[in-house]
Structure formats: C-alpha cells, structure tokens
C-alpha cells in the first residue's frame, strides 16, 4: 500500500533523476533544479512514472494506465507503469522514447531520443529488454525482446539489437554487431558517437587482404608480377574531436 515510506522513496528517486540531468546534460549546467523539473520532458516523464509505478505496484486500478497516456501526450515519451527503472536514469530530449511493460533499467543509464525498449511477437511474460547499470543508448536505437544489455555497454545510434550484449561492449549497425571495447572502459556515460568501431569495414579489409595474398600466390605460380592491390578506404572516415570531451 501507499504510505509515507513509499512517498519518501519516490521523492528520493526524483532528486536523483534531477541530479542526473545536471551531470549529463550540458544544457543543464548553471540551471536550477526547479527549472529542470519544469522544463525537461525526460524528467517530467520519469517523475510521472515514479508515481504511477508506485500506484501500479499498490494495485490501484485504471489510474496508472490512464495517467500514463496523459503523460505520453504531454512529453511524447511512453513508459509503461509496470516497467522497472533504477536510480538516475537520464532521458535526453526524449521524443519518441518507448519503454515496454516488462523492461528493466538499472542505475545511471542514459537514453537519447527515439530509443525503443520493445517486445517481439505476441509472447507473454518477460518480453522486453533488461538494461544493466551505466549503459548508454544512442538516438533511434531499437532493443527488442527479452535480451540483456550488460553493465557499461554502449549502443550506437539507430542500431537494432535482438541478442544479448556483453558488459563493456559497443554495438553498431542493423542488425547490431557487438564489438568489445579495447582496454579498460571508463565508468559513466559515453556520448562519443563519432569514433565508433565499424565491424563491417573491418571484415571488408580482412577479405581484401586475403584476396591480395591469393593474387600474389597465383602470380608466383604463373611466373608473372602481381597487380598492385587496391587501397581499401572507409567511405566516411571518423574525424573530429570526441564530443564527449575525451
């Protein structure tokens, strides 16, 4: 049942949500907590969800879903009242974010606009993703089904992820390709979307190297000189500084 303890817990969660906006949104620097509470749609959606989740957990009929529909109309962010969300989630911009009924989100997670934590098919039970702590999910990414995204992972913009993601890995592409991060990953959100690895380009380079070796072998057998290998260049090389400040 709802009580003073529940209200105190919800208030603490909201304070941590506001603190997350201060820490991870450059536009929030120098802005008061009151302004964030009144002007950040991601915070509005979370504020409503904290209350509606408590109502849903208490077994209150109708109101949680009805008020969630109102929140979606106001913020353009849809969070099912039953979804479990940890501390200090930050939803940047938020437009088009969808978080399904059985989704679970850990602490210190960052979502950008257009992210979907959705289900697949008409299965019942657990059918939405579980996102562990310190995960960053880029704009337009779709995570579908009862998959698990490991601690500290990074999902590139517009990726479509339908399989589990190991901790401290990066996923890019459609369907998503998992690329482990070299070295020790720094804890916390990573907003560098320019210098992502490209597993498809790496595979093409590997094939080109293999073809070059085979052409040289054929040339040696035939006693003639092999043609020079064509240079494999990325179509759009990553350039510029790390926008996350690295």
PDB file of C-alpha atoms in Angstrom:
ATOM      1  CA  UNK A   1       0.000   0.000   0.000  1.00  0.00           C
ATOM      2  CA  UNK A   2       0.984   3.603  -0.459  1.00  0.00           C
ATOM      3  CA  UNK A   3       2.397   5.281   2.597  1.00  0.00           C
ATOM      4  CA  UNK A   4       4.936   7.785   3.867  1.00  0.00           C
ATOM      5  CA  UNK A   5       7.796   5.395   3.165  1.00  0.00           C
ATOM      6  CA  UNK A   6       6.733   4.993  -0.466  1.00  0.00           C
ATOM      7  CA  UNK A   7       6.397   8.756  -0.950  1.00  0.00           C
ATOM      8  CA  UNK A   8       9.826   9.326   0.595  1.00  0.00           C
ATOM      9  CA  UNK A   9      11.346   6.726  -1.729  1.00  0.00           C
ATOM     10  CA  UNK A  10       9.714   8.295  -4.787  1.00  0.00           C
ATOM     11  CA  UNK A  11      10.943  11.761  -3.726  1.00  0.00           C
ATOM     12  CA  UNK A  12      14.482  10.414  -3.397  1.00  0.00           C
ATOM     13  CA  UNK A  13      14.303   8.849  -6.860  1.00  0.00           C
ATOM     14  CA  UNK A  14      13.128  12.140  -8.358  1.00  0.00           C
ATOM     15  CA  UNK A  15      16.004  14.032  -6.699  1.00  0.00           C
ATOM     16  CA  UNK A  16      18.481  11.586  -8.228  1.00  0.00           C
ATOM     17  CA  UNK A  17      16.807  11.952 -11.652  1.00  0.00           C
ATOM     18  CA  UNK A  18      17.246  15.730 -11.487  1.00  0.00           C
ATOM     19  CA  UNK A  19      20.862  15.312 -10.378  1.00  0.00           C
ATOM     20  CA  UNK A  20      21.453  13.015 -13.380  1.00  0.00           C
ATOM     21  CA  UNK A  21      20.181  15.749 -15.728  1.00  0.00           C
ATOM     22  CA  UNK A  22      22.582  18.232 -14.103  1.00  0.00           C
ATOM     23  CA  UNK A  23      25.507  15.840 -14.539  1.00  0.00           C
ATOM     24  CA  UNK A  24      24.897  14.546 -18.085  1.00  0.00           C
ATOM     25  CA  UNK A  25      23.163  17.334 -19.971  1.00  0.00           C
ATOM     26  CA  UNK A  26      25.445  20.235 -20.973  1.00  0.00           C
ATOM     27  CA  UNK A  27      22.336  22.391 -21.390  1.00  0.00           C
ATOM     28  CA  UNK A  28      21.558  21.911 -17.695  1.00  0.00           C
ATOM     29  CA  UNK A  29      24.770  23.454 -16.401  1.00  0.00           C
ATOM     30  CA  UNK A  30      24.002  26.537 -14.382  1.00  0.00           C
ATOM     31  CA  UNK A  31      20.281  25.733 -14.444  1.00  0.00           C
ATOM     32  CA  UNK A  32      18.351  25.382 -11.201  1.00  0.00           C
ATOM     33  CA  UNK A  33      16.700  22.122 -10.166  1.00  0.00           C
ATOM     34  CA  UNK A  34      13.334  23.876 -10.283  1.00  0.00           C
ATOM     35  CA  UNK A  35      13.864  24.814 -13.941  1.00  0.00           C
ATOM     36  CA  UNK A  36      14.810  21.235 -14.785  1.00  0.00           C
ATOM     37  CA  UNK A  37      11.676  19.976 -13.044  1.00  0.00           C
ATOM     38  CA  UNK A  38       9.512  22.388 -15.021  1.00  0.00           C
ATOM     39  CA  UNK A  39      11.241  22.307 -18.427  1.00  0.00           C
ATOM     40  CA  UNK A  40      12.877  18.894 -19.092  1.00  0.00           C
ATOM     41  CA  UNK A  41      10.385  16.438 -20.693  1.00  0.00           C
ATOM     42  CA  UNK A  42      12.554  13.454 -19.802  1.00  0.00           C
ATOM     43  CA  UNK A  43      12.381  14.447 -16.147  1.00  0.00           C
ATOM     44  CA  UNK A  44       8.619  15.024 -16.445  1.00  0.00           C
ATOM     45  CA  UNK A  45       8.140  11.517 -17.839  1.00  0.00           C
ATOM     46  CA  UNK A  46      10.266   9.982 -15.081  1.00  0.00           C
ATOM     47  CA  UNK A  47       8.520  11.997 -12.370  1.00  0.00           C
ATOM     48  CA  UNK A  48       5.160  10.718 -13.593  1.00  0.00           C
ATOM     49  CA  UNK A  49       6.469   7.169 -13.931  1.00  0.00           C
ATOM     50  CA  UNK A  50       7.828   7.073 -10.387  1.00  0.00           C
ATOM     51  CA  UNK A  51       4.384   7.926  -9.057  1.00  0.00           C
ATOM     52  CA  UNK A  52       2.468   5.708 -11.489  1.00  0.00           C
ATOM     53  CA  UNK A  53       4.755   2.737 -10.852  1.00  0.00           C
ATOM     54  CA  UNK A  54       4.066   3.076  -7.129  1.00  0.00           C
ATOM     55  CA  UNK A  55       0.312   3.167  -7.851  1.00  0.00           C
ATOM     56  CA  UNK A  56       0.616   0.145 -10.145  1.00  0.00           C
ATOM     57  CA  UNK A  57       2.645  -1.755  -7.545  1.00  0.00           C
ATOM     58  CA  UNK A  58      -0.027  -0.932  -4.949  1.00  0.00           C
ATOM     59  CA  UNK A  59      -2.696  -2.480  -7.174  1.00  0.00           C
ATOM     60  CA  UNK A  60      -4.577   0.742  -7.935  1.00  0.00           C
ATOM     61  CA  UNK A  61      -6.815   0.040 -10.971  1.00  0.00           C
ATOM     62  CA  UNK A  62      -7.180   2.166 -14.115  1.00  0.00           C
ATOM     63  CA  UNK A  63      -5.377   5.302 -12.873  1.00  0.00           C
ATOM     64  CA  UNK A  64      -1.775   4.256 -13.700  1.00  0.00           C
ATOM     65  CA  UNK A  65      -2.531   3.419 -17.350  1.00  0.00           C
ATOM     66  CA  UNK A  66      -4.844   6.406 -17.815  1.00  0.00           C
ATOM     67  CA  UNK A  67      -2.313   8.858 -16.383  1.00  0.00           C
ATOM     68  CA  UNK A  68       0.499   7.215 -18.374  1.00  0.00           C
ATOM     69  CA  UNK A  69      -1.496   8.000 -21.527  1.00  0.00           C
ATOM     70  CA  UNK A  70      -1.748  11.641 -20.460  1.00  0.00           C
ATOM     71  CA  UNK A  71       1.999  11.744 -19.758  1.00  0.00           C
ATOM     72  CA  UNK A  72       2.737  10.317 -23.205  1.00  0.00           C
ATOM     73  CA  UNK A  73       0.566  13.002 -24.829  1.00  0.00           C
ATOM     74  CA  UNK A  74       2.395  15.764 -22.927  1.00  0.00           C
ATOM     75  CA  UNK A  75       6.015  14.524 -23.169  1.00  0.00           C
ATOM     76  CA  UNK A  76       5.976  12.243 -26.245  1.00  0.00           C
ATOM     77  CA  UNK A  77       7.667   9.636 -24.035  1.00  0.00           C
ATOM     78  CA  UNK A  78       5.873   6.362 -23.336  1.00  0.00           C
ATOM     79  CA  UNK A  79       6.795   4.392 -20.216  1.00  0.00           C
ATOM     80  CA  UNK A  80       4.550   1.543 -19.099  1.00  0.00           C
ATOM     81  CA  UNK A  81       3.680   1.887 -15.397  1.00  0.00           C
ATOM     82  CA  UNK A  82       4.941  -1.659 -14.746  1.00  0.00           C
ATOM     83  CA  UNK A  83       8.434  -1.011 -16.165  1.00  0.00           C
ATOM     84  CA  UNK A  84      11.188  -1.134 -13.534  1.00  0.00           C
ATOM     85  CA  UNK A  85      13.574   1.819 -13.610  1.00  0.00           C
ATOM     86  CA  UNK A  86      16.584   2.267 -11.354  1.00  0.00           C
ATOM     87  CA  UNK A  87      18.147   5.422  -9.966  1.00  0.00           C
ATOM     88  CA  UNK A  88      19.472   8.353 -12.006  1.00  0.00           C
ATOM     89  CA  UNK A  89      18.086   7.471 -15.431  1.00  0.00           C
ATOM     90  CA  UNK A  90      18.619  10.388 -17.829  1.00  0.00           C
ATOM     91  CA  UNK A  91      16.438  10.686 -20.955  1.00  0.00           C
ATOM     92  CA  UNK A  92      17.960  13.366 -23.189  1.00  0.00           C
ATOM     93  CA  UNK A  93      15.342  15.206 -25.298  1.00  0.00           C
ATOM     94  CA  UNK A  94      13.154  12.116 -25.064  1.00  0.00           C
ATOM     95  CA  UNK A  95      10.934  12.481 -28.118  1.00  0.00           C
ATOM     96  CA  UNK A  96       9.802   9.047 -29.296  1.00  0.00           C
ATOM     97  CA  UNK A  97      11.244   7.036 -26.393  1.00  0.00           C
ATOM     98  CA  UNK A  98       9.219   3.876 -25.660  1.00  0.00           C
ATOM     99  CA  UNK A  99       9.829   1.649 -22.613  1.00  0.00           C
ATOM    100  CA  UNK A 100       7.724  -1.510 -22.501  1.00  0.00           C
ATOM    101  CA  UNK A 101       5.877  -3.243 -19.680  1.00  0.00           C
ATOM    102  CA  UNK A 102       8.496  -5.819 -18.656  1.00  0.00           C
ATOM    103  CA  UNK A 103      11.544  -3.648 -19.372  1.00  0.00           C
ATOM    104  CA  UNK A 104      14.070  -3.294 -16.567  1.00  0.00           C
ATOM    105  CA  UNK A 105      16.587  -0.445 -16.419  1.00  0.00           C
ATOM    106  CA  UNK A 106      19.451  -0.285 -13.936  1.00  0.00           C
ATOM    107  CA  UNK A 107      21.153   2.713 -12.351  1.00  0.00           C
ATOM    108  CA  UNK A 108      22.916   5.593 -14.159  1.00  0.00           C
ATOM    109  CA  UNK A 109      21.562   4.695 -17.619  1.00  0.00           C
ATOM    110  CA  UNK A 110      21.382   7.306 -20.399  1.00  0.00           C
ATOM    111  CA  UNK A 111      18.814   7.165 -23.226  1.00  0.00           C
ATOM    112  CA  UNK A 112      18.674   9.524 -26.192  1.00  0.00           C
ATOM    113  CA  UNK A 113      15.631  10.398 -28.294  1.00  0.00           C
ATOM    114  CA  UNK A 114      13.858   7.717 -30.290  1.00  0.00           C
ATOM    115  CA  UNK A 115      15.061   4.755 -28.214  1.00  0.00           C
ATOM    116  CA  UNK A 116      12.713   1.759 -28.042  1.00  0.00           C
ATOM    117  CA  UNK A 117      12.876  -0.963 -25.403  1.00  0.00           C
ATOM    118  CA  UNK A 118      10.269  -3.142 -27.076  1.00  0.00           C
ATOM    119  CA  UNK A 119       8.968  -6.668 -27.347  1.00  0.00           C
ATOM    120  CA  UNK A 120       8.782  -9.142 -30.220  1.00  0.00           C
ATOM    121  CA  UNK A 121       5.755 -11.151 -31.306  1.00  0.00           C
ATOM    122  CA  UNK A 122       2.832 -11.889 -29.030  1.00  0.00           C
ATOM    123  CA  UNK A 123       4.677 -13.771 -26.289  1.00  0.00           C
ATOM    124  CA  UNK A 124       3.612 -13.294 -22.683  1.00  0.00           C
ATOM    125  CA  UNK A 125       5.816 -12.998 -19.627  1.00  0.00           C
ATOM    126  CA  UNK A 126       9.204 -11.327 -19.801  1.00  0.00           C
ATOM    127  CA  UNK A 127       9.366  -9.887 -23.332  1.00  0.00           C
ATOM    128  CA  UNK A 128      11.281  -6.591 -23.072  1.00  0.00           C
ATOM    129  CA  UNK A 129      14.990  -5.838 -22.558  1.00  0.00           C
ATOM    130  CA  UNK A 130      16.912  -5.714 -19.307  1.00  0.00           C
ATOM    131  CA  UNK A 131      19.429  -2.865 -19.327  1.00  0.00           C
ATOM    132  CA  UNK A 132      22.061  -3.054 -16.613  1.00  0.00           C
ATOM    133  CA  UNK A 133      23.886  -0.158 -14.913  1.00  0.00           C
ATOM    134  CA  UNK A 134      25.897   2.557 -16.701  1.00  0.00           C
ATOM    135  CA  UNK A 135      24.601   1.768 -20.189  1.00  0.00           C
ATOM    136  CA  UNK A 136      24.378   4.471 -22.886  1.00  0.00           C
ATOM    137  CA  UNK A 137      21.863   4.007 -25.728  1.00  0.00           C
ATOM    138  CA  UNK A 138      22.098   6.289 -28.765  1.00  0.00           C
ATOM    139  CA  UNK A 139      19.368   8.058 -30.715  1.00  0.00           C
ATOM    140  CA  UNK A 140      16.929   5.839 -32.575  1.00  0.00           C
ATOM    141  CA  UNK A 141      18.300   2.542 -31.247  1.00  0.00           C
ATOM    142  CA  UNK A 142      15.824  -0.337 -31.020  1.00  0.00           C
ATOM    143  CA  UNK A 143      16.331  -3.041 -28.407  1.00  0.00           C
ATOM    144  CA  UNK A 144      13.805  -5.816 -28.918  1.00  0.00           C
ATOM    145  CA  UNK A 145      12.892  -8.883 -26.921  1.00  0.00           C
ATOM    146  CA  UNK A 146      13.944 -10.253 -23.508  1.00  0.00           C
ATOM    147  CA  UNK A 147      17.631  -9.546 -24.083  1.00  0.00           C
ATOM    148  CA  UNK A 148      20.167  -8.361 -21.528  1.00  0.00           C
ATOM    149  CA  UNK A 149      22.457  -5.385 -22.159  1.00  0.00           C
ATOM    150  CA  UNK A 150      25.473  -5.777 -19.907  1.00  0.00           C
ATOM    151  CA  UNK A 151      26.943  -3.274 -17.479  1.00  0.00           C
ATOM    152  CA  UNK A 152      28.703  -0.343 -19.137  1.00  0.00           C
ATOM    153  CA  UNK A 153      27.690  -1.240 -22.710  1.00  0.00           C
ATOM    154  CA  UNK A 154      27.180   1.367 -25.430  1.00  0.00           C
ATOM    155  CA  UNK A 155      24.545   1.051 -28.162  1.00  0.00           C
ATOM    156  CA  UNK A 156      25.227   3.140 -31.277  1.00  0.00           C
ATOM    157  CA  UNK A 157      22.582   5.386 -32.819  1.00  0.00           C
ATOM    158  CA  UNK A 158      19.963   3.583 -34.964  1.00  0.00           C
ATOM    159  CA  UNK A 159      21.272   0.148 -34.032  1.00  0.00           C
ATOM    160  CA  UNK A 160      18.786  -2.725 -33.891  1.00  0.00           C
ATOM    161  CA  UNK A 161      19.692  -5.120 -31.078  1.00  0.00           C
ATOM    162  CA  UNK A 162      17.969  -8.514 -30.746  1.00  0.00           C
ATOM    163  CA  UNK A 163      20.657 -10.518 -28.916  1.00  0.00           C
ATOM    164  CA  UNK A 164      22.393 -10.152 -25.556  1.00  0.00           C
ATOM    165  CA  UNK A 165      25.164  -7.560 -25.294  1.00  0.00           C
ATOM    166  CA  UNK A 166      28.235  -8.376 -23.154  1.00  0.00           C
ATOM    167  CA  UNK A 167      29.367  -5.918 -20.480  1.00  0.00           C
ATOM    168  CA  UNK A 168      31.565  -3.027 -21.656  1.00  0.00           C
ATOM    169  CA  UNK A 169      30.859  -3.728 -25.328  1.00  0.00           C
ATOM    170  CA  UNK A 170      29.830  -1.468 -28.184  1.00  0.00           C
ATOM    171  CA  UNK A 171      27.028  -2.368 -30.607  1.00  0.00           C
ATOM    172  CA  UNK A 172      26.613  -0.778 -34.047  1.00  0.00           C
ATOM    173  CA  UNK A 173      24.541  -1.494 -37.134  1.00  0.00           C
ATOM    174  CA  UNK A 174      21.356  -3.259 -38.181  1.00  0.00           C
ATOM    175  CA  UNK A 175      21.316  -5.990 -37.106  1.00  0.00           C
ATOM    176  CA  UNK A 176      23.579  -4.949 -34.261  1.00  0.00           C
ATOM    177  CA  UNK A 177      27.196  -6.135 -34.330  1.00  0.00           C
ATOM    178  CA  UNK A 178      28.877  -6.494 -30.960  1.00  0.00           C
ATOM    179  CA  UNK A 179      32.423  -5.124 -30.718  1.00  0.00           C
ATOM    180  CA  UNK A 180      34.213  -5.356 -27.413  1.00  0.00           C
ATOM    181  CA  UNK A 181      35.897  -2.179 -26.244  1.00  0.00           C
ATOM    182  CA  UNK A 182      39.688  -2.417 -26.122  1.00  0.00           C
ATOM    183  CA  UNK A 183      41.298  -1.575 -22.822  1.00  0.00           C
ATOM    184  CA  UNK A 184      39.626  -0.512 -19.651  1.00  0.00           C
ATOM    185  CA  UNK A 185      36.366   1.353 -20.135  1.00  0.00           C
ATOM    186  CA  UNK A 186      35.876   4.472 -18.058  1.00  0.00           C
ATOM    187  CA  UNK A 187      32.809   4.247 -15.853  1.00  0.00           C
ATOM    188  CA  UNK A 188      29.918   6.548 -16.714  1.00  0.00           C
ATOM    189  CA  UNK A 189      28.032   7.669 -19.832  1.00  0.00           C
ATOM    190  CA  UNK A 190      29.921   7.773 -23.110  1.00  0.00           C
ATOM    191  CA  UNK A 191      28.498  10.209 -25.666  1.00  0.00           C
ATOM    192  CA  UNK A 192      31.196   9.885 -28.349  1.00  0.00           C
ATOM    193  CA  UNK A 193      29.192   8.734 -31.382  1.00  0.00           C
ATOM    194  CA  UNK A 194      31.912   9.674 -33.932  1.00  0.00           C
ATOM    195  CA  UNK A 195      34.691   7.230 -33.098  1.00  0.00           C
ATOM    196  CA  UNK A 196      32.655   4.016 -33.009  1.00  0.00           C
ATOM    197  CA  UNK A 197      34.251   0.831 -34.345  1.00  0.00           C
ATOM    198  CA  UNK A 198      32.964  -0.459 -37.706  1.00  0.00           C
ATOM    199  CA  UNK A 199      32.967  -4.281 -37.791  1.00  0.00           C
ATOM    200  CA  UNK A 200      31.647  -4.383 -41.380  1.00  0.00           C
ATOM    201  CA  UNK A 201      34.532  -2.232 -42.659  1.00  0.00           C
ATOM    202  CA  UNK A 202      36.980  -4.382 -40.683  1.00  0.00           C
ATOM    203  CA  UNK A 203      35.556  -7.529 -42.317  1.00  0.00           C
ATOM    204  CA  UNK A 204      35.900  -5.996 -45.802  1.00  0.00           C
ATOM    205  CA  UNK A 205      39.510  -5.057 -45.082  1.00  0.00           C
ATOM    206  CA  UNK A 206      40.197  -8.632 -43.981  1.00  0.00           C
ATOM    207  CA  UNK A 207      38.703 -10.012 -47.209  1.00  0.00           C
ATOM    208  CA  UNK A 208      40.728  -7.527 -49.277  1.00  0.00           C
ATOM    209  CA  UNK A 209      43.934  -8.647 -47.541  1.00  0.00           C
ATOM    210  CA  UNK A 210      43.085 -12.295 -48.207  1.00  0.00           C
ATOM    211  CA  UNK A 211      42.405 -11.610 -51.905  1.00  0.00           C
ATOM    212  CA  UNK A 212      45.707  -9.760 -52.194  1.00  0.00           C
ATOM    213  CA  UNK A 213      47.571 -12.738 -50.701  1.00  0.00           C
ATOM    214  CA  UNK A 214      45.850 -15.155 -53.089  1.00  0.00           C
ATOM    215  CA  UNK A 215      46.643 -12.955 -56.114  1.00  0.00           C
ATOM    216  CA  UNK A 216      50.303 -12.866 -55.110  1.00  0.00           C
ATOM    217  CA  UNK A 217      50.351 -16.663 -54.771  1.00  0.00           C
ATOM    218  CA  UNK A 218      48.775 -17.106 -58.224  1.00  0.00           C
ATOM    219  CA  UNK A 219      51.256 -14.623 -59.727  1.00  0.00           C
ATOM    220  CA  UNK A 220      54.202 -16.526 -58.232  1.00  0.00           C
ATOM    221  CA  UNK A 221      52.924 -19.802 -59.683  1.00  0.00           C
ATOM    222  CA  UNK A 222      52.412 -18.238 -63.122  1.00  0.00           C
ATOM    223  CA  UNK A 223      55.769 -16.516 -63.062  1.00  0.00           C
ATOM    224  CA  UNK A 224      54.433 -13.014 -63.557  1.00  0.00           C
ATOM    225  CA  UNK A 225      54.188  -9.943 -61.373  1.00  0.00           C
ATOM    226  CA  UNK A 226      51.011  -9.458 -59.340  1.00  0.00           C
ATOM    227  CA  UNK A 227      48.926  -6.369 -59.880  1.00  0.00           C
ATOM    228  CA  UNK A 228      49.170  -3.797 -57.076  1.00  0.00           C
ATOM    229  CA  UNK A 229      46.425  -4.218 -54.508  1.00  0.00           C
ATOM    230  CA  UNK A 230      43.633  -1.663 -54.444  1.00  0.00           C
ATOM    231  CA  UNK A 231      43.535   0.529 -51.378  1.00  0.00           C
ATOM    232  CA  UNK A 232      40.553  -0.045 -49.098  1.00  0.00           C
ATOM    233  CA  UNK A 233      39.408   3.265 -47.717  1.00  0.00           C
ATOM    234  CA  UNK A 234      36.472   3.998 -45.408  1.00  0.00           C
ATOM    235  CA  UNK A 235      33.613   5.779 -47.141  1.00  0.00           C
ATOM    236  CA  UNK A 236      33.248   8.242 -44.292  1.00  0.00           C
ATOM    237  CA  UNK A 237      36.310   8.262 -42.049  1.00  0.00           C
ATOM    238  CA  UNK A 238      35.690   9.380 -38.488  1.00  0.00           C
ATOM    239  CA  UNK A 239      37.044  12.848 -37.996  1.00  0.00           C
ATOM    240  CA  UNK A 240      36.912  15.452 -35.282  1.00  0.00           C
ATOM    241  CA  UNK A 241      37.342  15.535 -31.552  1.00  0.00           C
ATOM    242  CA  UNK A 242      35.405  13.400 -29.118  1.00  0.00           C
ATOM    243  CA  UNK A 243      32.184  15.351 -28.440  1.00  0.00           C
ATOM    244  CA  UNK A 244      32.041  13.732 -25.040  1.00  0.00           C
ATOM    245  CA  UNK A 245      35.201  15.596 -24.102  1.00  0.00           C
ATOM    246  CA  UNK A 246      37.692  12.720 -24.467  1.00  0.00           C
TER     247      UNK A 246
END
